[in-house]
Short mmCIF file of C-alpha atoms and ligand atoms in Angstrom, two decimals:
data_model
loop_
_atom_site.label_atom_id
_atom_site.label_comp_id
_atom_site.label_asym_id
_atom_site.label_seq_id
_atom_site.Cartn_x
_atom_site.Cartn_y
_atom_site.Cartn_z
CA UNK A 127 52.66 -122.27 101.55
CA UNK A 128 51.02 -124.17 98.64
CA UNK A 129 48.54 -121.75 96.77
CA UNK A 130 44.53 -123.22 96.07
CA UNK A 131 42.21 -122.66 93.83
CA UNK A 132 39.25 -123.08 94.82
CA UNK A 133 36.69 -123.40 91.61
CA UNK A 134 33.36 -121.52 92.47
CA UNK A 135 30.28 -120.17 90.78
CA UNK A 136 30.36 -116.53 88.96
CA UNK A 137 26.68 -114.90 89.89
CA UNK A 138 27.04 -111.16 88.73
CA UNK A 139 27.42 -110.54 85.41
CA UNK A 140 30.80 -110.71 83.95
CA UNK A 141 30.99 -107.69 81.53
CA UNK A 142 30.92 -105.16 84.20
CA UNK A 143 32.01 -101.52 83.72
CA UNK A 144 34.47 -100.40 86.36
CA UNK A 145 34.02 -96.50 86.82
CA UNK A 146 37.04 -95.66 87.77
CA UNK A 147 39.98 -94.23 86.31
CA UNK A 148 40.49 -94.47 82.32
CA UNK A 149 38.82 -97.97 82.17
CA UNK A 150 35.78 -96.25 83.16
CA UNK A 151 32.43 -97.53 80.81
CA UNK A 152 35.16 -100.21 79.67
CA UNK A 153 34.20 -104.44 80.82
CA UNK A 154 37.11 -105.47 83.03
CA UNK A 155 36.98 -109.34 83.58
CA UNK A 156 39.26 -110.96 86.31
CA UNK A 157 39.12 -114.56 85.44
CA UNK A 158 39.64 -115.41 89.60
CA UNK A 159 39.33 -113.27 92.60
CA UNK A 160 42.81 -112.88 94.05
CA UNK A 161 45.89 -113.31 92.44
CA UNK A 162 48.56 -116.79 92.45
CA UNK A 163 51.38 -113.90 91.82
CA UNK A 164 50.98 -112.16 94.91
CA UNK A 165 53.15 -109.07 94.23
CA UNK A 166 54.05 -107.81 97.26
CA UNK A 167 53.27 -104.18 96.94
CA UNK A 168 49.64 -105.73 95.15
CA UNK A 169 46.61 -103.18 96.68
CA UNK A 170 44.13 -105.65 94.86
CA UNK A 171 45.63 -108.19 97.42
CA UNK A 172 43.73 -105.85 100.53
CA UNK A 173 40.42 -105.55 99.12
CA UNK A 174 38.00 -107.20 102.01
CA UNK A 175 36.61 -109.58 99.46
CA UNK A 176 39.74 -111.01 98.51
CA UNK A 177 40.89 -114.49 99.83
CA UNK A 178 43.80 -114.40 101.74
CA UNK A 179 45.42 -117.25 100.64
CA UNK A 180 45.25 -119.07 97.26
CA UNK A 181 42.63 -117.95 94.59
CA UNK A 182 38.51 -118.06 93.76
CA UNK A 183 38.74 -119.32 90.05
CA UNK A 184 35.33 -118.73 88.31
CA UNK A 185 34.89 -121.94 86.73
CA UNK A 186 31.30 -120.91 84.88
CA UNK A 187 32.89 -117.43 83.57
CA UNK A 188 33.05 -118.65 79.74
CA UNK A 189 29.72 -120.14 79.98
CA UNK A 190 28.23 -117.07 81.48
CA UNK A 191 30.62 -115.17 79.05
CA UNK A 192 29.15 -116.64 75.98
CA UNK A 193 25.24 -116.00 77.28
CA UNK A 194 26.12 -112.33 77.72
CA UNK A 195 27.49 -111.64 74.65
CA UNK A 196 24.99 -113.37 72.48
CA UNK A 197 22.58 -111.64 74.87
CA UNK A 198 24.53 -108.23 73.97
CA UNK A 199 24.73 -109.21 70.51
CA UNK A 200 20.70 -109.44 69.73
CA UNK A 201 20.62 -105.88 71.25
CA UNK A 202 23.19 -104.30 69.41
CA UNK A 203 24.98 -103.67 72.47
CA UNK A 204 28.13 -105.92 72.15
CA UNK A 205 31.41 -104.00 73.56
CA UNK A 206 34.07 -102.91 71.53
CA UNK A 207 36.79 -103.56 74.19
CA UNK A 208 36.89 -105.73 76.85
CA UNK A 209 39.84 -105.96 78.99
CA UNK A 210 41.47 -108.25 81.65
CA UNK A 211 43.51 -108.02 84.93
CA UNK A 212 42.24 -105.22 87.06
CA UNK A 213 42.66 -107.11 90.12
CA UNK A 214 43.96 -110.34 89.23
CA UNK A 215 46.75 -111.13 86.34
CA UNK A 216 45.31 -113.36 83.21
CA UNK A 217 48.43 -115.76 82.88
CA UNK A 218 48.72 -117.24 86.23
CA UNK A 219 50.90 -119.95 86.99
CA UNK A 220 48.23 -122.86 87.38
CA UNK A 221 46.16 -125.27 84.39
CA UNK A 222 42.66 -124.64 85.38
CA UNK A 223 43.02 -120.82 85.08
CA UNK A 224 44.73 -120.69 81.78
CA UNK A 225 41.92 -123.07 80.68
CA UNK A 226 38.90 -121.01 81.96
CA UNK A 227 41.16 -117.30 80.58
CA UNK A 228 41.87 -119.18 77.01
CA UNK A 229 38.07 -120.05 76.75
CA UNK A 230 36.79 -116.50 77.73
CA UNK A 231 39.58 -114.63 75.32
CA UNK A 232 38.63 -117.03 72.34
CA UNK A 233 34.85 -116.14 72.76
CA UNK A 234 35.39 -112.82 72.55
CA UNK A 235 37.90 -112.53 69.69
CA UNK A 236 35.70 -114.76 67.70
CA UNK A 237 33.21 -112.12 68.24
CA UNK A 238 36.05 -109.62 66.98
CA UNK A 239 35.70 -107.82 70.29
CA UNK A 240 38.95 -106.37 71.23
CA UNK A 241 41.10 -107.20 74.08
CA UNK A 242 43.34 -105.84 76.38
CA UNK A 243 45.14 -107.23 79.12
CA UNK A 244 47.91 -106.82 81.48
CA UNK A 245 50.23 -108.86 82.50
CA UNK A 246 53.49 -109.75 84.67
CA UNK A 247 52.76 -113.57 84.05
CA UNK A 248 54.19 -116.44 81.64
CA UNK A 249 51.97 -116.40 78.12
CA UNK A 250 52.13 -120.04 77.47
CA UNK A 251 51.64 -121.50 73.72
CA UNK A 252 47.88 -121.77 72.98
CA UNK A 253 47.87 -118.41 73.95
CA UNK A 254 50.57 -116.74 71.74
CA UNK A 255 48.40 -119.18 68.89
CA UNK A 256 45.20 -117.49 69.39
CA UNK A 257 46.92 -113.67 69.18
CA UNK A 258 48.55 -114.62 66.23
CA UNK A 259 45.10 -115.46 64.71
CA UNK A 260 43.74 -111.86 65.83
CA UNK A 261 46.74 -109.54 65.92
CA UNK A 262 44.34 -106.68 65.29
CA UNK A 263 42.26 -107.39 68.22
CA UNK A 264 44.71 -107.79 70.84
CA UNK A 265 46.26 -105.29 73.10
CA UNK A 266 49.07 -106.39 75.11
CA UNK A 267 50.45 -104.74 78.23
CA UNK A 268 53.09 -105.64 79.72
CA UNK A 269 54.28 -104.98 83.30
CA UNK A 270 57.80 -104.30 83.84
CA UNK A 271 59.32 -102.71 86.35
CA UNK A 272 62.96 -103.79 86.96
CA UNK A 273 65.74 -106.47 85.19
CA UNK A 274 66.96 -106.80 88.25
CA UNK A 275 66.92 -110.21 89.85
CA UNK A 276 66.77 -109.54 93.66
CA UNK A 277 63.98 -106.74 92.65
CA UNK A 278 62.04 -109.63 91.77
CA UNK A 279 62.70 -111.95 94.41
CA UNK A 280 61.59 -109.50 96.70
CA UNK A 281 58.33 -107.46 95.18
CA UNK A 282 57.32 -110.26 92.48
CA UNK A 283 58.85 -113.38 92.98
CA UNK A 284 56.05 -115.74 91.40
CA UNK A 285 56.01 -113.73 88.58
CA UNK A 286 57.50 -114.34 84.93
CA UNK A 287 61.40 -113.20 85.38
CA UNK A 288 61.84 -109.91 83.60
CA UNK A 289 64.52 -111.65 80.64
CA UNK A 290 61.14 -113.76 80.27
CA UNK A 291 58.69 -110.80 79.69
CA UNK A 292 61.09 -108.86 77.81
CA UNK A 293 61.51 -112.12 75.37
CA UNK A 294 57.49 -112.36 75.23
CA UNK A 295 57.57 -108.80 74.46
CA UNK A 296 59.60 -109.55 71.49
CA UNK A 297 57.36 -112.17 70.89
CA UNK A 298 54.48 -109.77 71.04
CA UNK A 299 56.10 -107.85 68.40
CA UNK A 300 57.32 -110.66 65.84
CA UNK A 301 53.54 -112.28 66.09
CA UNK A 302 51.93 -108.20 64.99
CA UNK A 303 50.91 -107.17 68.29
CA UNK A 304 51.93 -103.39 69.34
CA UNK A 305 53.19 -104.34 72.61
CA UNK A 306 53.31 -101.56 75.27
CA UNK A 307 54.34 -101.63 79.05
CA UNK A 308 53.47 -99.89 82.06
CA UNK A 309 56.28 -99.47 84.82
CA UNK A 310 54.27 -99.78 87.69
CA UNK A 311 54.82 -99.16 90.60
CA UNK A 312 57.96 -97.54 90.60
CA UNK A 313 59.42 -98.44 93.73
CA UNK A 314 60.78 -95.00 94.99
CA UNK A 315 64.66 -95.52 96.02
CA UNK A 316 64.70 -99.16 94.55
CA UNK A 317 63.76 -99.15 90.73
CA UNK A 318 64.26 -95.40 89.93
CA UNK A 319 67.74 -94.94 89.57
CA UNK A 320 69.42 -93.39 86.69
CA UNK A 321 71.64 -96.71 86.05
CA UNK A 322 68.38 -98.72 86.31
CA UNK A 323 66.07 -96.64 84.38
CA UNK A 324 68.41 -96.82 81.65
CA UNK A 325 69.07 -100.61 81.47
CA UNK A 326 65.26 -100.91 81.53
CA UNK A 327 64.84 -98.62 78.74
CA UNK A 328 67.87 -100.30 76.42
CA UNK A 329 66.25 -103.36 77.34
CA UNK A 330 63.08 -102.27 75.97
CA UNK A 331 64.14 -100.33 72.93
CA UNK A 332 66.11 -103.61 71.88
CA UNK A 333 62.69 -105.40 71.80
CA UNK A 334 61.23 -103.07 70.22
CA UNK A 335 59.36 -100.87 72.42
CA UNK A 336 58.17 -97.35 71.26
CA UNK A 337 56.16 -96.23 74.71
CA UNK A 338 56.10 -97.06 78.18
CA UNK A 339 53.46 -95.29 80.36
CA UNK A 340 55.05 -94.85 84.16
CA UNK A 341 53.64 -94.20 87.93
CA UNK A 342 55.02 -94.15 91.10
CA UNK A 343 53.80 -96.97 94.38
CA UNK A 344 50.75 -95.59 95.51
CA UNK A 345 50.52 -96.63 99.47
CA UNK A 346 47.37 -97.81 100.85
CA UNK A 347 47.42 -99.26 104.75
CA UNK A 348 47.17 -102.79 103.63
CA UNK A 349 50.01 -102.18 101.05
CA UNK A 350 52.33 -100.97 103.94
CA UNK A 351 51.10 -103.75 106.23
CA UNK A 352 51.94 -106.06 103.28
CA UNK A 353 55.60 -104.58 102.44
CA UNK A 354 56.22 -104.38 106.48
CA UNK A 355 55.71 -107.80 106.49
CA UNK A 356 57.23 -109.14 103.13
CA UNK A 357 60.55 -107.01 102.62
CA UNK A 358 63.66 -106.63 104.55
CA UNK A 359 63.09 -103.98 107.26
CA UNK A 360 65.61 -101.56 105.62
CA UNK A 361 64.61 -101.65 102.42
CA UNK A 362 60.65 -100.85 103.75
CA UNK A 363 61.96 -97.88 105.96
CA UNK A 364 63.84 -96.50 102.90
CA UNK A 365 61.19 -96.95 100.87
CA UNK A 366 58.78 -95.49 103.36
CA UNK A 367 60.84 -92.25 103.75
CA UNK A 368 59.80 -91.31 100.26
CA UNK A 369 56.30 -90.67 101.61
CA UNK A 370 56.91 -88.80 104.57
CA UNK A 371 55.18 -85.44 105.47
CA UNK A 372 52.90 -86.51 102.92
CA UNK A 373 49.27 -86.86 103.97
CA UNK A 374 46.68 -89.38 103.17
CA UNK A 375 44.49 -88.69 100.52
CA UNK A 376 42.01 -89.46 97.78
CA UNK A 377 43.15 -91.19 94.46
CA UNK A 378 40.91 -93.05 92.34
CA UNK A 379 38.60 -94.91 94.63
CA UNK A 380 40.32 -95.12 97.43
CA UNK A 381 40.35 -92.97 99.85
CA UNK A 382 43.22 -93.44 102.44
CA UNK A 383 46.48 -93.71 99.66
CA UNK A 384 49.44 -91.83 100.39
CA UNK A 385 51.36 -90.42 96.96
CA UNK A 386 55.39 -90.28 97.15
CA UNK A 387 56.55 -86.83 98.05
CA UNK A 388 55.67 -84.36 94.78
CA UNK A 389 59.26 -83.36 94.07
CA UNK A 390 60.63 -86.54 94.14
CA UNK A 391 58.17 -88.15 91.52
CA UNK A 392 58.64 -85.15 89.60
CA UNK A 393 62.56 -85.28 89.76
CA UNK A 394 61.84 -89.23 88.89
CA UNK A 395 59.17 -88.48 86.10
CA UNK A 396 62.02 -86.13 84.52
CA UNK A 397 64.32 -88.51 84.44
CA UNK A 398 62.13 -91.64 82.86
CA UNK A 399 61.60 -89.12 80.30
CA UNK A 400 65.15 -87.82 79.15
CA UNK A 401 65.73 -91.41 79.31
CA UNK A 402 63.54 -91.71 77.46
CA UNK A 403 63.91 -89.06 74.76
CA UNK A 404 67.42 -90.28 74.57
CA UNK A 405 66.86 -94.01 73.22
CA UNK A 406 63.64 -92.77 71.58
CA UNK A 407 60.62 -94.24 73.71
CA UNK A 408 57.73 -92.19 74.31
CA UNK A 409 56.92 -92.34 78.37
CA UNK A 410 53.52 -90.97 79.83
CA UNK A 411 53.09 -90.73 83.22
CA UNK A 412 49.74 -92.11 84.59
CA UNK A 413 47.40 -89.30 85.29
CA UNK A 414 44.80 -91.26 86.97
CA UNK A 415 47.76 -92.11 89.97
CA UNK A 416 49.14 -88.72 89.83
CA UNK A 417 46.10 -86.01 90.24
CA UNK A 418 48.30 -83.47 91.69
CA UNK A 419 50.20 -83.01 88.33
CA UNK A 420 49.04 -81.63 85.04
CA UNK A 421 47.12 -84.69 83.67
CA UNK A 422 48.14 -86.91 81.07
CA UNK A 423 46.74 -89.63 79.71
CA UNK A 424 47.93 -92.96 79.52
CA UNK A 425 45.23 -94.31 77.81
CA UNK A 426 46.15 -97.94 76.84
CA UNK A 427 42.86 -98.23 73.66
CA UNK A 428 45.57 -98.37 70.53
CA UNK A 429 42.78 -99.92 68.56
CA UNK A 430 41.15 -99.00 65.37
CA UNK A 431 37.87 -97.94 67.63
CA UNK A 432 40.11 -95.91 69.67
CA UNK A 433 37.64 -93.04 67.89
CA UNK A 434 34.58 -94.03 68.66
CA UNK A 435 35.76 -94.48 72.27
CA UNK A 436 36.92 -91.26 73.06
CA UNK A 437 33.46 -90.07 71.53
CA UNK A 438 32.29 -91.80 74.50
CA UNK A 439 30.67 -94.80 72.55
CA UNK A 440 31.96 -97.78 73.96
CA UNK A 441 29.25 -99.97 72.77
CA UNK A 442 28.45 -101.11 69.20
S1 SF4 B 111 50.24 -109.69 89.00
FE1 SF4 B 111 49.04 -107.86 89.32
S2 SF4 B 111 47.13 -108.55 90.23
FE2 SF4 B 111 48.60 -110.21 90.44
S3 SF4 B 111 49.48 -109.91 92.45
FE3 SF4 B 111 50.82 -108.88 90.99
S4 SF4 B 111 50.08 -106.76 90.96
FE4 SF4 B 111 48.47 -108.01 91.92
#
């Protein structure tokens, strides 16, 4: 099925503070509303407002953009940190979005507002220009789950291929960015095994990568309806079985997710981290996905006004 984007008007204001999570009192921007990648295990693809096919790009967001921060900027109330990609990814595979995400990231590092994004998406060259004019400012993420092939073809096929992101996470590095990537979801049964866990890491430690933060597939109903309907039938009951006896609960904001069984992501957690300890990359495990384990943070702020956010000031 051919993917649209439709262009429409932004009304509410685009630096909104999510409170949720660590991004809490942090502006999260999603340049469209729904997402051209379409993971398959995506919960951002079941929110009600989402479309279900093809993608809402905000065609007025730099415009609007621009008004609010010179708005923010005659009150002394400009952000430190703004970041991208809470519900849709930044680099999406189409023109009119990379325009309307190069315009909004160019306003604000102008305004030497840091960024922070994440993404499973190809960075295209205008983009990797900009960085490199504002290595300081820029906090890449990168998401990376699996090398292998068929893992993509069946959870993320319109992503970048991992050899890609791993190269743009060399990239990352080469240009003065501190790249850092986030291996989630773990897909319980399919991406952690030992053998896998440790290609991943070599991979990573030969680009240069000195932490990964981890977490485990958090289930919602419209994730399962989604994986029922996009994987193989085996591989969803296999993955499903990691989750049984396991009730529905509250994590973050939503209230009906399901966590894998406690053991196993602890077993799994162990194992990401001897892996870990044994090519020399930190791992931290997300705390915000995992309340039922001593909390740790994997707070992704690495900038210079990393203090005066954790003193809770996240405005200038
Ligand atoms: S790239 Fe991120 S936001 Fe986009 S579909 Fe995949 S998981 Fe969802």
């Amino acid at each position: 099925m051919v993917e649209t984007v439709k262009k429409v008007l932004r009304k509410s204001p685009v630096l909104k503070t999510p409170a949720f999570g660590c991004l809490q009192g942090i502006p999260a921007i999603n340049i469209t509303r729904g997402c051209l990648h379409r993971c398959a295990y995506c919960y951002a693809r079941c929110f009600p407002e989402t479309p279900s096919h093809g993608v809402f790009l905000y065609q007025n967001l730099p415009e609007k953009l621009a008004k609010e921060i010179s708005s923010r900027k005659k009150r002394g109330l400009l952000p430190d940190v703004v970041t991208f990609s809470t519900a849709s990814d930044l680099f999406q595979p189409h023109p009119e979005i990379l325009k309307i995400t190069h315009c909004s990231l160019r306003l604000l590092l102008e305004e030497g507002i840091n960024i922070s994004f994440l993404t499973k998406g190809r960075i295209t060259n205008e983009f990797w220009e900009l960085f490199a004019l504002y290595p300081d400012l820029v906090e890449a993420r990168f998401g990376l789950i699996s090398l292998s092939l068929t893992y993509h073809s069946l959870f993320e096929p319109r992503t970048a291929n991992p050899y890609l992101r791993l190269r743009q996470i060399e990239k990352a590095s080469l240009i003065g960015l501190k790249p850092s990537v986030r291996i989630d979801p773990v897909i319980p049964q399919i991406s952690d095994r030992p053998e896998k866990i440790f290609k991943l890491f070599r991979s990573l430690k030969n680009v240069g990568v000195k932490e990964v933060s981890v977490s485990y597939l958090v289930l919602r109903p419209g994730v399962m309806k989604q994986l029922r309907q996009e994987l193989p039938r085996d591989i969803f009951f296999s993955i499903l079985r990691a989750y049984q006896g396991v009730p529905w609960c509250q994590v973050i904001t939503s209230a009906t997710t399901k966590l894998v069984q406690k053991e196993r992501r602890e077993e799994g957690y162990k194992l990401f981290r001897q892996i870990g300890k044994e090519l020399g990359i930190r791992v931290r495990v997300c705390g915000c996905k995992n309340p039922d384990l001593p909390y740790e943070s994997c707070f992704p702020w690495g900038f210079s006004s990393r203090k005066r956010l954790s003193q809770g000031r996240l405005f200038k």
